[in-house]
Tab-separated table of C-alpha atoms in Angstrom:
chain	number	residue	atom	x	y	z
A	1	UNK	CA	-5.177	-4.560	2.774
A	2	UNK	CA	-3.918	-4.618	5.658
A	3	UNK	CA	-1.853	-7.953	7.399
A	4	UNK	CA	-1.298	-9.225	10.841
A	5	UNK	CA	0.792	-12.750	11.516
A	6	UNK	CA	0.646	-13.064	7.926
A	7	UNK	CA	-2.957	-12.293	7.790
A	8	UNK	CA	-4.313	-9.746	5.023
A	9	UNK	CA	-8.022	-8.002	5.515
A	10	UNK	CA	-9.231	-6.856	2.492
A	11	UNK	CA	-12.094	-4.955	2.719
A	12	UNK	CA	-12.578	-3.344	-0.892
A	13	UNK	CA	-12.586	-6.123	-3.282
A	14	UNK	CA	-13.669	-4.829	-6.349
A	15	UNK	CA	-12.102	-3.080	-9.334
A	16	UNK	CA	-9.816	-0.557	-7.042
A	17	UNK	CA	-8.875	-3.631	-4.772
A	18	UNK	CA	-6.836	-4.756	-7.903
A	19	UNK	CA	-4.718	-1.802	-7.670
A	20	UNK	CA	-1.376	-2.634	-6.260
A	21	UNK	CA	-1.322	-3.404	-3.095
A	22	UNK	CA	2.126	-4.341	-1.330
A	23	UNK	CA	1.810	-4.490	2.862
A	24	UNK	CA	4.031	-4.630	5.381
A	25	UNK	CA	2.796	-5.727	9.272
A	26	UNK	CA	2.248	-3.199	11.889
A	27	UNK	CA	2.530	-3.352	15.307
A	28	UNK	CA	-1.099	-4.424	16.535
A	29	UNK	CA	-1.939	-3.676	20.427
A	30	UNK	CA	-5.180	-4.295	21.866
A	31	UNK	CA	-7.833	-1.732	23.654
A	32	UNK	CA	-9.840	0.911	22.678
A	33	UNK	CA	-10.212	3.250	20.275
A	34	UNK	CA	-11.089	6.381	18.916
A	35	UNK	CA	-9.714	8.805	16.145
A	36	UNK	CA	-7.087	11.727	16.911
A	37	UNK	CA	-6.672	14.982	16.058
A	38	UNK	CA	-4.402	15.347	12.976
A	39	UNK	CA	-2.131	17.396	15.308
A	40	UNK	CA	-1.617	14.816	18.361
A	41	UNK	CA	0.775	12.363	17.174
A	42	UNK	CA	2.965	11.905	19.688
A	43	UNK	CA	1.765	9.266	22.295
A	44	UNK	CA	0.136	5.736	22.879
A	45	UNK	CA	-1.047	2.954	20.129
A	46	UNK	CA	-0.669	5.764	17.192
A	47	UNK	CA	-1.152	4.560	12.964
A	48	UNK	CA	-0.314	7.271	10.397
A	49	UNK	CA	-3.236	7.340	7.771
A	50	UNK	CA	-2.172	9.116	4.755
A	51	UNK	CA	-4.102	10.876	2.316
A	52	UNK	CA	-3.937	12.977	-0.801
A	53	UNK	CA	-6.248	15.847	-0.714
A	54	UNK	CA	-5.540	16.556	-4.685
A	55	UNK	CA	-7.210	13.212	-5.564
A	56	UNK	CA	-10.618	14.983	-3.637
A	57	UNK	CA	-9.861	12.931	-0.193
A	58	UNK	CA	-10.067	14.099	3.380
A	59	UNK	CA	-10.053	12.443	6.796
A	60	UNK	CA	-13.584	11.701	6.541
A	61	UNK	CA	-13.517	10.032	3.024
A	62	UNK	CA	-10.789	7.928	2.699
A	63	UNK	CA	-10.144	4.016	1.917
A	64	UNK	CA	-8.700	4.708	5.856
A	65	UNK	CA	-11.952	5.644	7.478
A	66	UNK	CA	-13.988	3.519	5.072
A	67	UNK	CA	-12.479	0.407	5.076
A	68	UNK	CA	-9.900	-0.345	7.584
A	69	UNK	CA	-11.695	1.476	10.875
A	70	UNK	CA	-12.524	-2.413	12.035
A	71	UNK	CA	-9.502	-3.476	11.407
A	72	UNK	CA	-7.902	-0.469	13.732
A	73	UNK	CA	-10.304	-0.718	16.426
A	74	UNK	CA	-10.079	-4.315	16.281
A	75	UNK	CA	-6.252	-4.137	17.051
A	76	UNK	CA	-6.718	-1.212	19.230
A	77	UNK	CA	-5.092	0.983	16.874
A	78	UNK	CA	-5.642	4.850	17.037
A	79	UNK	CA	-5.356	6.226	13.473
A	80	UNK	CA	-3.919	9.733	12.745
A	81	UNK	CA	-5.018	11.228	9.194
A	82	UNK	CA	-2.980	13.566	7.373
A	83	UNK	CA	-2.857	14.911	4.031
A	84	UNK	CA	0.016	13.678	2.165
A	85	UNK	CA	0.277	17.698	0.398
A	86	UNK	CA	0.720	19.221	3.399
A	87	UNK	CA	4.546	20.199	3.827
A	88	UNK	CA	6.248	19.540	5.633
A	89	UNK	CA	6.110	15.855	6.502
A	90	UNK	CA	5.815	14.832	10.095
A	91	UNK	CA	8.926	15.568	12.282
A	92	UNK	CA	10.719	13.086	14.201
A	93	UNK	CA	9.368	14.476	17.078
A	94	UNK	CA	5.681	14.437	15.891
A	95	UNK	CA	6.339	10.646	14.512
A	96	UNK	CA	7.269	10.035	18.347
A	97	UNK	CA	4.865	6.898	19.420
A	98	UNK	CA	3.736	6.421	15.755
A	99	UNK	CA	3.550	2.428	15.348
A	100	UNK	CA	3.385	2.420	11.934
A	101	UNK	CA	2.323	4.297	8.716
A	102	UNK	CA	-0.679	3.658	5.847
A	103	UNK	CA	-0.493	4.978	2.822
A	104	UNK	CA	-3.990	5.024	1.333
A	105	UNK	CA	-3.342	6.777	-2.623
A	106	UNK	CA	-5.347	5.823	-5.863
A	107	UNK	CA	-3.326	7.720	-8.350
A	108	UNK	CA	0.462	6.418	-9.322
A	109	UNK	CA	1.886	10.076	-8.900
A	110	UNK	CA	1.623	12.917	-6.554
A	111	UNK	CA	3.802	16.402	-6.689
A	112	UNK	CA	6.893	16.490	-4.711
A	113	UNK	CA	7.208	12.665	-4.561
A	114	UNK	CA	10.598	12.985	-4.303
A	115	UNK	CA	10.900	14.380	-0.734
A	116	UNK	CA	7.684	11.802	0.208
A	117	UNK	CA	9.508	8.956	-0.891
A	118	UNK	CA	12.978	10.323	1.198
A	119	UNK	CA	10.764	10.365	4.248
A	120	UNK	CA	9.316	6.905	3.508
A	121	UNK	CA	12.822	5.499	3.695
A	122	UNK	CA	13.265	7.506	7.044
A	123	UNK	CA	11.022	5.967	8.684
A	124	UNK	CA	11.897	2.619	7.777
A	125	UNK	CA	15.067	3.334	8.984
A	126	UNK	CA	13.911	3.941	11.984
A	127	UNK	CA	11.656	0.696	12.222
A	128	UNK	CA	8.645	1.665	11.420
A	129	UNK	CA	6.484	-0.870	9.509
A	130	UNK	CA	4.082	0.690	5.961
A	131	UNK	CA	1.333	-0.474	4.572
A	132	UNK	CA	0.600	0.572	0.720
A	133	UNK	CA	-3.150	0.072	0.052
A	134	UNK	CA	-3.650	1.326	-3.237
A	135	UNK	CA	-0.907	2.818	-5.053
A	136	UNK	CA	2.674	4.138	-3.578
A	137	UNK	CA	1.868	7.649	-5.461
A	138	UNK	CA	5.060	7.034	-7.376
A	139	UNK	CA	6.239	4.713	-10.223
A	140	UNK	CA	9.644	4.756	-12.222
A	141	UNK	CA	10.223	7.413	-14.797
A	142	UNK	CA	11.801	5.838	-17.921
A	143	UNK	CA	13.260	9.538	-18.326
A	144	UNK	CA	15.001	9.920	-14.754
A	145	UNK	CA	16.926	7.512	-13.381
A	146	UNK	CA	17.850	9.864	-10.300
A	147	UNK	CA	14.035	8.974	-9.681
A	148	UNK	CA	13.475	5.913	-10.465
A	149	UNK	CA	16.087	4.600	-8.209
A	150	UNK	CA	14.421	6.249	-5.564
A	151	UNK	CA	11.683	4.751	-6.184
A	152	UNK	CA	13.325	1.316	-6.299
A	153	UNK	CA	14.679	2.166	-3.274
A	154	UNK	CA	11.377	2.093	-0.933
A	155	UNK	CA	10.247	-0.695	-3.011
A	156	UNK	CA	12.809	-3.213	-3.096
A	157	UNK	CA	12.493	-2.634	0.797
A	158	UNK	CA	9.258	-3.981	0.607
A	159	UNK	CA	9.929	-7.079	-1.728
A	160	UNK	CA	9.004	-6.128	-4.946
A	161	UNK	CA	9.989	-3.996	-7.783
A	162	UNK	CA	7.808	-2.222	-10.487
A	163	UNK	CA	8.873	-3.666	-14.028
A	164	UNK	CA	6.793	-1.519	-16.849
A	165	UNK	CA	3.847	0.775	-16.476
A	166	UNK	CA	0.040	-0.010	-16.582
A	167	UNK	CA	-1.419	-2.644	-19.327
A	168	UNK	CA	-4.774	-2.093	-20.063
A	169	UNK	CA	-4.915	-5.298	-22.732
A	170	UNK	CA	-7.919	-6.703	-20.735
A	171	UNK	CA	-8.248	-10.112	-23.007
A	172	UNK	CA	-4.487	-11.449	-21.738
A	173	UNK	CA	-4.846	-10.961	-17.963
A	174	UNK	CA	-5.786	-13.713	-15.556
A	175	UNK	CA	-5.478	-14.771	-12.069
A	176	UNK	CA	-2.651	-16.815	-11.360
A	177	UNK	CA	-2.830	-17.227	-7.509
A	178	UNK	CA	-5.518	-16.217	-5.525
A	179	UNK	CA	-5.087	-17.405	-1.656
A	180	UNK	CA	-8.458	-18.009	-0.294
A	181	UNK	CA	-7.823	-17.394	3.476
A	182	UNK	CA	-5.998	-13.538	2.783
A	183	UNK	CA	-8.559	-11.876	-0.515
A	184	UNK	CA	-11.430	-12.943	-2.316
A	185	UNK	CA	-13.330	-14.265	1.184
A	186	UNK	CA	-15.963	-11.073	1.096
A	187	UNK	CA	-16.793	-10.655	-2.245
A	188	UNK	CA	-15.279	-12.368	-5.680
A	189	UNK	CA	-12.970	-10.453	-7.813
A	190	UNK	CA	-14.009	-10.242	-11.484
A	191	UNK	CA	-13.712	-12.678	-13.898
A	192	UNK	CA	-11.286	-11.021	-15.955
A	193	UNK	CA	-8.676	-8.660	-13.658
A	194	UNK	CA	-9.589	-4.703	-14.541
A	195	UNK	CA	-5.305	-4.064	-14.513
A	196	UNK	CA	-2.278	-4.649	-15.116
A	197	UNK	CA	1.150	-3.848	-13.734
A	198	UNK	CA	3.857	-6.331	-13.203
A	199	UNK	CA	5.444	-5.911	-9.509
A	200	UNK	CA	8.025	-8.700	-9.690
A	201	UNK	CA	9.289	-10.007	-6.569
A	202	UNK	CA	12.675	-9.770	-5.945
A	203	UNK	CA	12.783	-10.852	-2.191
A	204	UNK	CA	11.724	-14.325	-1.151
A	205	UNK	CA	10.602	-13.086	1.956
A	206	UNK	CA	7.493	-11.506	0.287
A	207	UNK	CA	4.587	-14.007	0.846
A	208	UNK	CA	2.492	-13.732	-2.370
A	209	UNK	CA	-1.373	-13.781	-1.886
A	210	UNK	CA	-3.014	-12.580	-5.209
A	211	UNK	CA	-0.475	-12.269	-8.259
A	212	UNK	CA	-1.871	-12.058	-12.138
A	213	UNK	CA	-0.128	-13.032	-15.314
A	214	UNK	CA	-0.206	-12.488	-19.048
A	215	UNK	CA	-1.420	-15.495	-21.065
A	216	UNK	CA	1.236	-15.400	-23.965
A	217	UNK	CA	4.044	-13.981	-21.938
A	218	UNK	CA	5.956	-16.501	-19.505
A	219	UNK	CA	7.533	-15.414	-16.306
A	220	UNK	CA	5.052	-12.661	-16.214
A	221	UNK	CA	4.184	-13.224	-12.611
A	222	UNK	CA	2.881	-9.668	-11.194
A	223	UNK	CA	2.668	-10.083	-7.233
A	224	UNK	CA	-0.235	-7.755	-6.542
A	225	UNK	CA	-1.298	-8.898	-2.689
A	226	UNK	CA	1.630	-9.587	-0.891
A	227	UNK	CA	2.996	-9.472	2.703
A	228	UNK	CA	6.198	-9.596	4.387
């Protein structure tokens, strides 16, 4: 997803939709546009796409180029796609006229995260805004705390905070807000939600759009669409 004026487009609503998705706004300009070389990021109307080309992606074949192309010509966006495994990260200098960054991951873990996530919080220092549509590519390790409270770290930024890993008990999940004018307008979601995690929000600021719960376990609340 990705939000404008607290506005959400969600243009994959099935199974992988479900996935968590936590969004920040980006700075939307109108006029043309086209796509960039992965090289040339360093003037005009400029998003960040990332990628990971270990999950089998590439700049033609991404959740980027499939499903949020309308939304960046639309806004007159010019998207930039990188792979997320090749090192180093974008320089300051090469982030120079970047507007904003989109993550676009489906797995919860990628190798050097650590350094990724460091970045992250770089450029949010600096102002950038950063979309998550899919997965961050990192989640809390129960057996480093070093890591986890990085993790915390971009999250918390963003309003929410991963409590737990991935619940795959099918039979107790269900819907427990589902805002009509940001998901759900395309196609329905499933009956039953395919998964599981529960993002607790821990700034008020985050405007909650789709969140699931666990039928027998109160205050279970899992914010999976938000914005902020």
């Amino acid at each position: 997803g990705i939000m404008n004026d607290n506005r959400i487009y969600n243009f994959n609503p099935g199974p992988a939709a479900l996935l968590p998705v936590v969004v920040l706004a980006l700075a939307l300009f109108l006029g043309a546009v086209s796509p960039v070389a992965a090289d040339d990021l360093s003037t005009g109307r400029k998003v960040l796409v990332l990628f990971n080309g270990e999950e089998g992606e590439n700049a033609e074949n991404t959740i980027g180029t499939e499903g949020l192309a309308m939304v960046f010509n639309y806004y007159g966006l010019k998207p930039v796609y990188r792979d997320v495994t090749q090192r180093p990260l974008p320089t300051e200098k090469e982030m120079d006229g970047v507007r904003g960054i989109v993550s676009v991951f489906y797995q919860e873990s990628m190798e050097d995260a650590e350094p990724y996530l460091r970045w992250i919080n770089t450029q949010l220092d600096k102002g950038r805004k950063f979309v998550v549509f899919g997965s961050l590519g990192a989640q809390p390790d129960p057996g480093d705390d070093d890591f986890t409270d990085l993790v915390y770290s971009v999250t918390e930024r963003m309003g929410y905070k991963q409590i737990g890993l991935l619940s795959h008990e099918r039979y107790l999940f269900r819907y427990l807000k589902r805002d009509p004018d940001v998901v759900d307008f395309e196609r329905k979601y499933p009956r039953v939600p395919p998964a599981y995690i529960n993002f607790r929000r821990v700034n008020e600021d985050l405007n909650i759009h789709l969140s699931l719960e666990l039928k027998d376990r109160p205050g279970s609340r899992s914010v999976m669409v938000g914005t902020s």
